[in-house]
Amino acid sequence: MSRVPYHLIEAGRKGIQREREREIMASPTTEDHSPHIGIDCINEETQQISEKDIVLEKGGEKDMAPLPGSSSIHRSSSRPQLDVSGAAIQGNFEEKDPTILLPNQSDDISHLALDIGGSLIKLVYFSRHADRQVDDRRKRKVKERLGVSNGSRRSYPILGGRLHFVKFETSKLNECLDFIYSKQLHCGGMDSRCWPSDAPQSENAVIKATGGGAYKFADLFKERLGVSIEKEDEMNCLVAGANFLLKAIRHEAFTHMEGHKEFVQIDHNDLFPYLLVNIGSGVSMIKVDGDGEFQRVSGTNVGGGTYWGLGKLLTKCKSFDELLELSQRGDNSTIDMLVGDIYGGMDYSKIGLSASTIASSFGKAISENKELEDYNPEDISLSLLRMISYNIGQIAYLNALRFGLKRIFFGGFFIRGHAYTMDTISFAVQFWSKGDAQAMFLRHEGFLGALGAFMSYEKHGLDDLMVHQLVERFPMGAPYIGGNVHGPPLGDLNEKISWMEKFVRKGTEITAPVPMAPPATTGLGGFEVPSSKGVLRPDASKLNVGVLHLVPSLEVFPLLADPRTYEPNTIDLSDHGELEYWFTVLSEHLSDLVDKAVASEGGTDDAKRRGDAFARAFSAHLARLMEEPAAYGKLGLANLLELREECLREFHFFDAYRTIKQRENEASLAVLPDLLLELDSMTEDMRLLALIEGVLAANIFDWGSRACVDLYHKGTIIEIYRMSRKKMQRPWRVDDFDAFKERMLGSGERKPQPHKRALLFVDNSGADIVLGMLPLARELLRRGTEVVLVANSLPALNDVTAMELPDIVAEAAKHCDILRGAAEAGGLLVDAMSNIQDGYKEDTPSVPLMVVENGCGSPCIDLRQVSSELAAAAKDADLVILEGMGRSLHTNYNAKFKCDALKLAMVKNQRLAQKLVKGNIYDCVCRYEPAS
Ligand SMILES: Nc1ncnc2c1ncn2[C@@H]1O[C@H](COP(=O)(O)OP(=O)(O)O)[C@@H](O)[C@H]1O
Ligand SMILES: CC(C)(COP(=O)(O)O)[C@@H](O)C(=O)NCCC(=O)O
Ligand SMILES: [Mn+2]
């Protein structure tokens, strides 16, 4: 006999008091303020706004388990924490791009690599993280039983930490040296051949560097910082950087045509050959055939330096961005000689040139009696930008043609995430190739060389990184422009919020849309003018790269029928109407969510301030995405729902629905014994139906659905549960129950063949798990099927987490021998239970009931990135049950599996019901798909 730990029994006792149920009728306004892990304990991560970071986390789990001593509050290891202690905006606060200094930095730097170009110095540096992985009993048991491997891919570990991307103008080399010195970046690079650099600091520190400046400024580095520069070949680095990005980052490459940005899924097995066009000061064109296999086939001296240099002379602009901005208001027909100017306003139709085609860039200037001052700087800038972009596009096309290459990737900082520049290049490539070749752009555009130099350190372990091990996050700074933030880490939450408040003010000002006047002429070669619609953001490139966390233990769910074609999101928000609807839903839910979040932290003034900062940050994300839906990569509803959870965690709201979850668990556990008795009195057929019905009915407890939350004010949990069950009229909107029943119970001659192992992706706390999924799990166990409950690693809305499940199971097991035996066999019960209360006894040894975490903290699940525990559990599984709207409708509704799959959910949103199943709110889905 096993015994449930005392604290669990206590928790259970509280649960049986029916009066307590009443407490959950209305949304609680005050909640217990349990102690939680102090800020000091939190593994601080830094977000450097407007720097581009790749975050590399320690080779363990995407670990969401709490630290010892905290029962239900977790921190996100996947979320950067902005610590602005002592932060100040330097110089004039009204300045467009204020530099923000963060003086209290204490990064543990390991390596730095540089690309010192003709115009810009690019820095890539790596900061390490301490490993805070928690190995609790449940995890150890799961590891024992399932044999979870931990990164068998390499003989040396990938270090936890982040890659930061920073740039300086080459003319401001001193600032760059000061930056390196202030952050002691040069001290990490002990030995270029050694990684990690745990060796004591040597006299002969070396830094890997590429670009001409690696030669030109080597002595200065020695003099000022005492480090030697180890030079890396520039082309080698560009190619290594591009190959790394294209292989490791899912939404790295995109096309940009007529203002429309589309991310391109690159097939790793079909990446080569391609043409890499790096538009820096000058332009290099490289035919890439593989890793380290390339040839520089061409180039042009008319590049980014030409645009910036000529532009500066002709317009007196003080910065590159200013020049680019001018171009947005320009009309190049005042200065370019058009076909119509030559042909008296007519087209030259015989060779397909329209009157508005540019015949000669700047050609009009020769025939007019005008001085430079007589031209608008705006027109000059646009004319120059078009001249150079078309020219590069055309030369790139010719080289692609020369080598039969279909794909051209453009990098380099000339592009600057500028929509018009990209459109112009794309038009040139498309026009000249008649649509045969495709121009693509890279999000980390100008950092290819620096990244390649970084990769040239041996044994960093990054080169065999895989897409599914990177998780991209967009932190609170992402919606705001400007501010070169120099220096992590950011630890003090109060200061962080006040800084956020300041930044929000500044950010709102500078994100005001810049209207784009449509240019008046068409481009050279007769194609229509690139018409970048909507808002042009010259500095968009600062924003469109999120933070990439490396989680080496993440794996692709092994039971996906075809991971390459798998798309988690059912709703693609590229339809504007859809986007607007969901944005409204999320915006309207925001104040209620803030109330819950603040209450979950005791309703203190500090919590209110954090709640306010969270609301601002999340609203800013929504506004940003409304303005530019592709700003953070391909956008699906699941991404928005996850962003909301991540945003809450960023402001240290680790479990906003904690109290609600506890109350609902207690109330449901109190009625579980009666439900089990009722079920046990039924025939097999009736019981299976009642169980599925029970799951669907109990899925109504969803605090993320506006309609459901309104319902909760009208009754107790049990009243709502009963009402929900009563309304379960078959056939359900999608009703494959009979096929599932046949598979489970057999028919006629066919004997039932129990599944070997079922994975139950569970959803909400309370009735959903206790009265819905646990009884279904019990039925499977009774039939000899091993059951693995798959739950969130981190809280999301009222979803039950893997951390919380063992306690709930232990409590339920007090009333049920099947659950008890199975939980014991699965290592879920901590102590042996001494006093089983019901009379149900079984002699047969139990099949195990296990709990694994899924690796995420969202109401939805992307099965391309799951925990190693779940991947291990999936190996022997032949049945997958996905439950709830988030996991089986918003995501995975169309997912195909190698094994039998059952998708169960109540649709708690009218629009989704109409769109997905042509039905109504509260309709149910029971979709059964046998192994494909
Ligand atoms: N802030 C900036 N200052 C100067 N040039 C910039 C800036 N942002 C973008 N550019 C453009 O990027 C070009 C430099 O691109 P980059 O890829 O860094 O090449 P390089 O290695 O030659 O410096 C410049 O010539 C200019 O056209
Ligand atoms: C976030 C959710 C997917 C959670 O649903 P669940 O997975 O718990 O069934 C769902 O609450 C939702 O889609 N809410 C937004 C829609 C609405 O308020 O109607
Ligand atoms: Mn849920």
PDB file of N, CA and C in Angstrom, residues 190-229:
ATOM      1  N   MET A 190      40.322  33.807 -24.870  1.00  0.00           N
ATOM      2  CA  MET A 190      41.639  33.393 -24.384  1.00  0.00           C
ATOM      3  C   MET A 190      42.458  32.731 -25.486  1.00  0.00           C
ATOM      4  N   ASP A 191      41.790  31.834 -26.141  1.00  0.00           N
ATOM      5  CA  ASP A 191      42.524  31.036 -27.106  1.00  0.00           C
ATOM      6  C   ASP A 191      41.542  30.707 -28.233  1.00  0.00           C
ATOM      7  N   SER A 192      41.872  31.140 -29.384  1.00  0.00           N
ATOM      8  CA  SER A 192      40.919  31.017 -30.483  1.00  0.00           C
ATOM      9  C   SER A 192      40.599  29.573 -30.824  1.00  0.00           C
ATOM     10  N   ARG A 193      41.438  28.660 -30.423  1.00  0.00           N
ATOM     11  CA  ARG A 193      41.178  27.271 -30.775  1.00  0.00           C
ATOM     12  C   ARG A 193      40.424  26.543 -29.667  1.00  0.00           C
ATOM     13  N   CYS A 194      40.210  27.248 -28.582  1.00  0.00           N
ATOM     14  CA  CYS A 194      39.644  26.558 -27.430  1.00  0.00           C
ATOM     15  C   CYS A 194      38.237  27.047 -27.121  1.00  0.00           C
ATOM     16  N   TRP A 195      37.326  26.150 -26.974  1.00  0.00           N
ATOM     17  CA  TRP A 195      35.961  26.483 -26.614  1.00  0.00           C
ATOM     18  C   TRP A 195      35.419  25.373 -25.737  1.00  0.00           C
ATOM     19  N   PRO A 196      34.875  25.596 -24.606  1.00  0.00           N
ATOM     20  CA  PRO A 196      34.686  26.893 -23.987  1.00  0.00           C
ATOM     21  C   PRO A 196      35.970  27.414 -23.360  1.00  0.00           C
ATOM     22  N   SER A 197      35.986  28.680 -23.131  1.00  0.00           N
ATOM     23  CA  SER A 197      37.227  29.277 -22.664  1.00  0.00           C
ATOM     24  C   SER A 197      37.261  29.331 -21.143  1.00  0.00           C
ATOM     25  N   ASP A 198      37.363  28.181 -20.559  1.00  0.00           N
ATOM     26  CA  ASP A 198      37.447  28.148 -19.109  1.00  0.00           C
ATOM     27  C   ASP A 198      38.890  28.302 -18.628  1.00  0.00           C
ATOM     28  N   ALA A 199      39.790  28.268 -19.583  1.00  0.00           N
ATOM     29  CA  ALA A 199      41.204  28.385 -19.237  1.00  0.00           C
ATOM     30  C   ALA A 199      41.479  29.759 -18.628  1.00  0.00           C
ATOM     31  N   PRO A 200      42.483  29.847 -17.770  1.00  0.00           N
ATOM     32  CA  PRO A 200      42.790  31.148 -17.188  1.00  0.00           C
ATOM     33  C   PRO A 200      43.204  32.135 -18.277  1.00  0.00           C
ATOM     34  N   GLN A 201      42.994  33.379 -17.985  1.00  0.00           N
ATOM     35  CA  GLN A 201      43.293  34.402 -18.981  1.00  0.00           C
ATOM     36  C   GLN A 201      44.778  34.382 -19.333  1.00  0.00           C
ATOM     37  N   SER A 202      45.022  34.358 -20.614  1.00  0.00           N
ATOM     38  CA  SER A 202      46.423  34.301 -21.023  1.00  0.00           C
ATOM     39  C   SER A 202      46.871  35.664 -21.506  1.00  0.00           C
ATOM     40  N   GLU A 203      48.141  35.774 -21.653  1.00  0.00           N
ATOM     41  CA  GLU A 203      48.710  37.016 -22.171  1.00  0.00           C
ATOM     42  C   GLU A 203      48.360  37.200 -23.634  1.00  0.00           C
ATOM     43  N   ASN A 204      48.150  36.036 -24.304  1.00  0.00           N
ATOM     44  CA  ASN A 204      47.991  36.116 -25.751  1.00  0.00           C
ATOM     45  C   ASN A 204      46.547  35.998 -26.193  1.00  0.00           C
ATOM     46  N   ALA A 205      45.687  36.797 -25.576  1.00  0.00           N
ATOM     47  CA  ALA A 205      44.280  36.736 -25.964  1.00  0.00           C
ATOM     48  C   ALA A 205      44.134  37.104 -27.435  1.00  0.00           C
ATOM     49  N   VAL A 206      43.268  36.370 -28.110  1.00  0.00           N
ATOM     50  CA  VAL A 206      43.028  36.658 -29.527  1.00  0.00           C
ATOM     51  C   VAL A 206      41.531  36.803 -29.777  1.00  0.00           C
ATOM     52  N   ILE A 207      41.239  37.656 -30.716  1.00  0.00           N
ATOM     53  CA  ILE A 207      39.844  37.832 -31.129  1.00  0.00           C
ATOM     54  C   ILE A 207      39.768  37.530 -32.618  1.00  0.00           C
ATOM     55  N   LYS A 208      38.784  36.748 -32.976  1.00  0.00           N
ATOM     56  CA  LYS A 208      38.591  36.458 -34.398  1.00  0.00           C
ATOM     57  C   LYS A 208      37.969  37.681 -35.068  1.00  0.00           C
ATOM     58  N   ALA A 209      38.507  38.044 -36.193  1.00  0.00           N
ATOM     59  CA  ALA A 209      37.926  39.190 -36.903  1.00  0.00           C
ATOM     60  C   ALA A 209      38.056  39.004 -38.398  1.00  0.00           C
ATOM     61  N   THR A 210      37.091  39.559 -39.099  1.00  0.00           N
ATOM     62  CA  THR A 210      37.130  39.522 -40.551  1.00  0.00           C
ATOM     63  C   THR A 210      36.877  40.932 -41.082  1.00  0.00           C
ATOM     64  N   GLY A 211      36.892  41.075 -42.398  1.00  0.00           N
ATOM     65  CA  GLY A 211      36.730  42.405 -43.000  1.00  0.00           C
ATOM     66  C   GLY A 211      38.076  43.112 -43.066  1.00  0.00           C
ATOM     67  N   GLY A 212      38.131  44.120 -43.924  1.00  0.00           N
ATOM     68  CA  GLY A 212      39.387  44.831 -44.137  1.00  0.00           C
ATOM     69  C   GLY A 212      39.973  45.423 -42.868  1.00  0.00           C
ATOM     70  N   GLY A 213      39.104  45.837 -41.966  1.00  0.00           N
ATOM     71  CA  GLY A 213      39.557  46.468 -40.732  1.00  0.00           C
ATOM     72  C   GLY A 213      40.333  45.522 -39.829  1.00  0.00           C
ATOM     73  N   ALA A 214      40.162  44.223 -40.048  1.00  0.00           N
ATOM     74  CA  ALA A 214      40.914  43.255 -39.250  1.00  0.00           C
ATOM     75  C   ALA A 214      42.408  43.432 -39.536  1.00  0.00           C
ATOM     76  N   TYR A 215      42.723  43.859 -40.732  1.00  0.00           N
ATOM     77  CA  TYR A 215      44.120  44.131 -41.102  1.00  0.00           C
ATOM     78  C   TYR A 215      44.485  45.551 -40.683  1.00  0.00           C
ATOM     79  N   LYS A 216      43.594  46.463 -41.081  1.00  0.00           N
ATOM     80  CA  LYS A 216      43.888  47.882 -40.922  1.00  0.00           C
ATOM     81  C   LYS A 216      44.043  48.293 -39.458  1.00  0.00           C
ATOM     82  N   PHE A 217      43.189  47.695 -38.588  1.00  0.00           N
ATOM     83  CA  PHE A 217      43.175  48.168 -37.204  1.00  0.00           C
ATOM     84  C   PHE A 217      43.790  47.188 -36.207  1.00  0.00           C
ATOM     85  N   ALA A 218      44.478  46.161 -36.726  1.00  0.00           N
ATOM     86  CA  ALA A 218      45.015  45.136 -35.820  1.00  0.00           C
ATOM     87  C   ALA A 218      45.918  45.762 -34.750  1.00  0.00           C
ATOM     88  N   ASP A 219      46.762  46.711 -35.145  1.00  0.00           N
ATOM     89  CA  ASP A 219      47.699  47.311 -34.185  1.00  0.00           C
ATOM     90  C   ASP A 219      46.962  48.098 -33.108  1.00  0.00           C
ATOM     91  N   LEU A 220      45.915  48.769 -33.544  1.00  0.00           N
ATOM     92  CA  LEU A 220      45.134  49.561 -32.594  1.00  0.00           C
ATOM     93  C   LEU A 220      44.495  48.675 -31.524  1.00  0.00           C
ATOM     94  N   PHE A 221      44.009  47.519 -31.950  1.00  0.00           N
ATOM     95  CA  PHE A 221      43.416  46.585 -30.992  1.00  0.00           C
ATOM     96  C   PHE A 221      44.479  46.122 -29.984  1.00  0.00           C
ATOM     97  N   LYS A 222      45.670  45.857 -30.498  1.00  0.00           N
ATOM     98  CA  LYS A 222      46.760  45.397 -29.628  1.00  0.00           C
ATOM     99  C   LYS A 222      47.096  46.501 -28.620  1.00  0.00           C
ATOM    100  N   GLU A 223      47.196  47.688 -29.152  1.00  0.00           N
ATOM    101  CA  GLU A 223      47.587  48.844 -28.337  1.00  0.00           C
ATOM    102  C   GLU A 223      46.537  49.166 -27.275  1.00  0.00           C
ATOM    103  N   ARG A 224      45.297  49.259 -27.727  1.00  0.00           N
ATOM    104  CA  ARG A 224      44.231  49.701 -26.812  1.00  0.00           C
ATOM    105  C   ARG A 224      43.725  48.592 -25.896  1.00  0.00           C
ATOM    106  N   LEU A 225      43.630  47.385 -26.424  1.00  0.00           N
ATOM    107  CA  LEU A 225      43.013  46.317 -25.632  1.00  0.00           C
ATOM    108  C   LEU A 225      43.978  45.183 -25.278  1.00  0.00           C
ATOM    109  N   GLY A 226      45.144  45.231 -25.878  1.00  0.00           N
ATOM    110  CA  GLY A 226      46.140  44.188 -25.604  1.00  0.00           C
ATOM    111  C   GLY A 226      45.779  42.848 -26.210  1.00  0.00           C
ATOM    112  N   VAL A 227      44.943  42.858 -27.202  1.00  0.00           N
ATOM    113  CA  VAL A 227      44.566  41.581 -27.828  1.00  0.00           C
ATOM    114  C   VAL A 227      45.077  41.505 -29.259  1.00  0.00           C
ATOM    115  N   SER A 228      45.325  40.276 -29.675  1.00  0.00           N
ATOM    116  CA  SER A 228      45.720  40.076 -31.065  1.00  0.00           C
ATOM    117  C   SER A 228      44.473  39.741 -31.871  1.00  0.00           C
ATOM    118  N   ILE A 229      44.493  40.218 -33.107  1.00  0.00           N
ATOM    119  CA  ILE A 229      43.383  39.907 -33.997  1.00  0.00           C
ATOM    120  C   ILE A 229      43.778  38.697 -34.829  1.00  0.00           C
TER     121      ILE A 229
END
